[in-house]
């Protein structure tokens, strides 16, 4: 039986991730360049992102990815399938989708990374609840320490090639021109970023991501997605989320040398607790018939399609439409402009998800993925039976 709260949480995550990715969709090579005279709207949006958004949706996706693997583990056990064979077939094709997405559309792809993380922990899903919890918490502690250390070192002791270019600088103008010069350059940039991300993953987010996936599996088996936390546990988690969010955001406000590019590392710990708070709140309203909740559920059911659609739509908008019809857009766009675009496209995604789920069981990309991994799984299974 499908757990609607998981769909709702996934729906929130897929809609929320665009609010953070939009700056890199606009220009993956430069990201968002601030103005020489800081805009109040930029400062406010950056603060809101640091307090409520940065890392939160990545953490939600990791938790849900682990919960999904735990569901598949139960499914395989009930049908007598080999879980490792089934899961590897799914992850192999997810990796392919992620690779194509990261190379040709958006270098900030998460599919490739999540499939890579999941491959490394598949055997953990056969552990007992106690061992799974212990292992997940160990990974989370190790990963959080690594992320905080990298964040502190990046903020205070290391100069990543000097200050980030400002909007009116020659460096920024040259980088914009280079990014818009050719699609081949964009591919090269995206490939380079993904290669570096995979190489440095063990020294950054890998351990925390694997820990979150295993903890998501533990939460699912513990009934969290049906009942949430107890009142006492929720108060503790919410208090930690508030305190850590404020504590890790203060350096960004008070210390000039701490730039926004280290925010994901500093916010990695509060992101875990905030993600758990968001998930708990959606679990607690799972029986509501409110249109917004049902819309989140529908978005969660077609999250794979929405994720890829986001990238395709943003690539068309920022790499084709804007350079052709608004050539000065890269030099005048503000965070408020990007927020308005995100809100508009969020509304489009909600409508699209509601229409798709009304007429179809799956989104188009979900259907393609399912067909591919089931074909691989049954082909492998047939070969094994023939070998016997």
mmCIF file of N, CA and C in Angstrom, residues 308-357:
data_model
loop_
_atom_site.group_PDB
_atom_site.id
_atom_site.type_symbol
_atom_site.label_atom_id
_atom_site.label_comp_id
_atom_site.label_asym_id
_atom_site.label_seq_id
_atom_site.Cartn_x
_atom_site.Cartn_y
_atom_site.Cartn_z
ATOM 1 N N UNK A 308 13.605 16.311 -14.012
ATOM 2 C CA UNK A 308 14.219 16.451 -15.331
ATOM 3 C C UNK A 308 13.563 17.574 -16.135
ATOM 4 N N UNK A 309 12.258 17.750 -15.940
ATOM 5 C CA UNK A 309 11.550 18.835 -16.630
ATOM 6 C C UNK A 309 12.053 20.193 -16.165
ATOM 7 N N UNK A 310 12.335 20.317 -14.871
ATOM 8 C CA UNK A 310 12.914 21.565 -14.348
ATOM 9 C C UNK A 310 14.171 21.930 -15.136
ATOM 10 N N UNK A 311 15.071 20.973 -15.249
ATOM 11 C CA UNK A 311 16.353 21.237 -15.901
ATOM 12 C C UNK A 311 16.187 21.578 -17.373
ATOM 13 N N UNK A 312 15.311 20.842 -18.056
ATOM 14 C CA UNK A 312 15.091 21.095 -19.478
ATOM 15 C C UNK A 312 14.499 22.482 -19.688
ATOM 16 N N UNK A 313 13.485 22.817 -18.891
ATOM 17 C CA UNK A 313 12.831 24.126 -19.022
ATOM 18 C C UNK A 313 13.785 25.264 -18.694
ATOM 19 N N UNK A 314 14.572 25.099 -17.619
ATOM 20 C CA UNK A 314 15.513 26.153 -17.235
ATOM 21 C C UNK A 314 16.645 26.292 -18.254
ATOM 22 N N UNK A 315 17.074 25.182 -18.832
ATOM 23 C CA UNK A 315 18.122 25.244 -19.856
ATOM 24 C C UNK A 315 17.625 26.020 -21.072
ATOM 25 N N UNK A 316 16.409 25.750 -21.492
ATOM 26 C CA UNK A 316 15.827 26.477 -22.628
ATOM 27 C C UNK A 316 15.687 27.956 -22.300
ATOM 28 N N UNK A 317 15.199 28.244 -21.097
ATOM 29 C CA UNK A 317 14.962 29.633 -20.706
ATOM 30 C C UNK A 317 16.250 30.436 -20.613
ATOM 31 N N UNK A 318 17.225 29.915 -19.875
ATOM 32 C CA UNK A 318 18.418 30.699 -19.569
ATOM 33 C C UNK A 318 19.537 30.572 -20.601
ATOM 34 N N UNK A 319 19.513 29.516 -21.399
ATOM 35 C CA UNK A 319 20.600 29.349 -22.367
ATOM 36 C C UNK A 319 20.191 29.691 -23.791
ATOM 37 N N UNK A 320 18.884 29.716 -24.060
ATOM 38 C CA UNK A 320 18.416 30.001 -25.422
ATOM 39 C C UNK A 320 17.574 31.270 -25.461
ATOM 40 N N UNK A 321 16.510 31.312 -24.672
ATOM 41 C CA UNK A 321 15.571 32.433 -24.734
ATOM 42 C C UNK A 321 16.199 33.727 -24.239
ATOM 43 N N UNK A 322 16.773 33.699 -23.033
ATOM 44 C CA UNK A 322 17.310 34.929 -22.452
ATOM 45 C C UNK A 322 18.473 35.521 -23.255
ATOM 46 N N UNK A 323 19.477 34.737 -23.647
ATOM 47 C CA UNK A 323 20.556 35.328 -24.446
ATOM 48 C C UNK A 323 20.070 35.897 -25.776
ATOM 49 N N UNK A 324 19.030 35.284 -26.346
ATOM 50 C CA UNK A 324 18.541 35.729 -27.653
ATOM 51 C C UNK A 324 17.685 36.991 -27.554
ATOM 52 N N UNK A 325 16.820 37.065 -26.550
ATOM 53 C CA UNK A 325 15.855 38.163 -26.469
ATOM 54 C C UNK A 325 16.153 39.169 -25.354
ATOM 55 N N UNK A 326 16.937 38.747 -24.371
ATOM 56 C CA UNK A 326 17.300 39.643 -23.273
ATOM 57 C C UNK A 326 18.796 39.508 -22.992
ATOM 58 N N UNK A 327 19.639 40.012 -23.902
ATOM 59 C CA UNK A 327 21.085 39.794 -23.796
ATOM 60 C C UNK A 327 21.723 40.373 -22.538
ATOM 61 N N UNK A 328 21.082 41.364 -21.904
ATOM 62 C CA UNK A 328 21.644 41.960 -20.684
ATOM 63 C C UNK A 328 21.114 41.298 -19.416
ATOM 64 N N UNK A 329 20.333 40.246 -19.569
ATOM 65 C CA UNK A 329 19.700 39.613 -18.408
ATOM 66 C C UNK A 329 20.726 39.164 -17.378
ATOM 67 N N UNK A 330 21.827 38.554 -17.826
ATOM 68 C CA UNK A 330 22.841 38.035 -16.905
ATOM 69 C C UNK A 330 23.474 39.133 -16.062
ATOM 70 N N UNK A 331 23.430 40.369 -16.549
ATOM 71 C CA UNK A 331 24.073 41.474 -15.839
ATOM 72 C C UNK A 331 23.096 42.262 -14.971
ATOM 73 N N UNK A 332 21.799 42.019 -15.146
ATOM 74 C CA UNK A 332 20.798 42.780 -14.395
ATOM 75 C C UNK A 332 19.939 41.919 -13.474
ATOM 76 N N UNK A 333 19.929 40.610 -13.678
ATOM 77 C CA UNK A 333 19.052 39.728 -12.907
ATOM 78 C C UNK A 333 19.400 39.776 -11.422
ATOM 79 N N UNK A 334 18.380 39.791 -10.581
ATOM 80 C CA UNK A 334 18.561 39.771 -9.134
ATOM 81 C C UNK A 334 17.988 38.471 -8.578
ATOM 82 N N UNK A 335 18.259 38.226 -7.315
ATOM 83 C CA UNK A 335 17.692 37.040 -6.670
ATOM 84 C C UNK A 335 16.171 37.124 -6.620
ATOM 85 N N UNK A 336 15.655 38.333 -6.522
ATOM 86 C CA UNK A 336 14.205 38.500 -6.513
ATOM 87 C C UNK A 336 13.616 38.094 -7.862
ATOM 88 N N UNK A 337 14.292 38.444 -8.949
ATOM 89 C CA UNK A 337 13.838 38.020 -10.277
ATOM 90 C C UNK A 337 13.822 36.499 -10.385
ATOM 91 N N UNK A 338 14.893 35.880 -9.904
ATOM 92 C CA UNK A 338 14.979 34.416 -9.958
ATOM 93 C C UNK A 338 13.920 33.771 -9.068
ATOM 94 N N UNK A 339 13.611 34.409 -7.944
ATOM 95 C CA UNK A 339 12.574 33.890 -7.062
ATOM 96 C C UNK A 339 11.212 33.929 -7.745
ATOM 97 N N UNK A 340 10.936 35.009 -8.460
ATOM 98 C CA UNK A 340 9.653 35.136 -9.175
ATOM 99 C C UNK A 340 9.547 34.062 -10.254
ATOM 100 N N UNK A 341 10.647 33.833 -10.987
ATOM 101 C CA UNK A 341 10.662 32.794 -12.017
ATOM 102 C C UNK A 341 10.419 31.427 -11.382
ATOM 103 N N UNK A 342 11.062 31.185 -10.236
ATOM 104 C CA UNK A 342 10.904 29.903 -9.536
ATOM 105 C C UNK A 342 9.467 29.700 -9.083
ATOM 106 N N UNK A 343 8.867 30.730 -8.511
ATOM 107 C CA UNK A 343 7.479 30.631 -8.057
ATOM 108 C C UNK A 343 6.540 30.352 -9.227
ATOM 109 N N UNK A 344 6.786 31.016 -10.348
ATOM 110 C CA UNK A 344 5.947 30.810 -11.528
ATOM 111 C C UNK A 344 6.074 29.382 -12.040
ATOM 112 N N UNK A 345 7.305 28.887 -12.091
ATOM 113 C CA UNK A 345 7.493 27.523 -12.601
ATOM 114 C C UNK A 345 7.019 26.486 -11.598
ATOM 115 N N UNK A 346 7.065 26.817 -10.306
ATOM 116 C CA UNK A 346 6.511 25.916 -9.292
ATOM 117 C C UNK A 346 5.020 25.718 -9.515
ATOM 118 N N UNK A 347 4.318 26.804 -9.825
ATOM 119 C CA UNK A 347 2.883 26.711 -10.115
ATOM 120 C C UNK A 347 2.640 25.838 -11.343
ATOM 121 N N UNK A 348 3.494 25.985 -12.356
ATOM 122 C CA UNK A 348 3.374 25.172 -13.573
ATOM 123 C C UNK A 348 3.591 23.697 -13.246
ATOM 124 N N UNK A 349 4.582 23.413 -12.407
ATOM 125 C CA UNK A 349 4.857 22.018 -12.034
ATOM 126 C C UNK A 349 3.693 21.395 -11.276
ATOM 127 N N UNK A 350 3.068 22.167 -10.401
ATOM 128 C CA UNK A 350 1.932 21.648 -9.631
ATOM 129 C C UNK A 350 0.782 21.298 -10.562
ATOM 130 N N UNK A 351 0.506 22.196 -11.513
ATOM 131 C CA UNK A 351 -0.558 21.932 -12.486
ATOM 132 C C UNK A 351 -0.213 20.700 -13.318
ATOM 133 N N UNK A 352 1.029 20.631 -13.775
ATOM 134 C CA UNK A 352 1.484 19.504 -14.596
ATOM 135 C C UNK A 352 1.357 18.189 -13.837
ATOM 136 N N UNK A 353 1.765 18.186 -12.560
ATOM 137 C CA UNK A 353 1.683 16.968 -11.754
ATOM 138 C C UNK A 353 0.240 16.543 -11.538
ATOM 139 N N UNK A 354 -0.637 17.499 -11.263
ATOM 140 C CA UNK A 354 -2.053 17.173 -11.055
ATOM 141 C C UNK A 354 -2.684 16.586 -12.310
ATOM 142 N N UNK A 355 -2.322 17.119 -13.466
ATOM 143 C CA UNK A 355 -2.859 16.623 -14.738
ATOM 144 C C UNK A 355 -2.329 15.218 -15.022
ATOM 145 N N UNK A 356 -1.016 15.024 -14.853
ATOM 146 C CA UNK A 356 -0.409 13.717 -15.142
ATOM 147 C C UNK A 356 -0.987 12.621 -14.254
ATOM 148 N N UNK A 357 -1.075 12.889 -12.947
ATOM 149 C CA UNK A 357 -1.558 11.847 -12.031
ATOM 150 C C UNK A 357 -3.049 11.580 -12.187
#
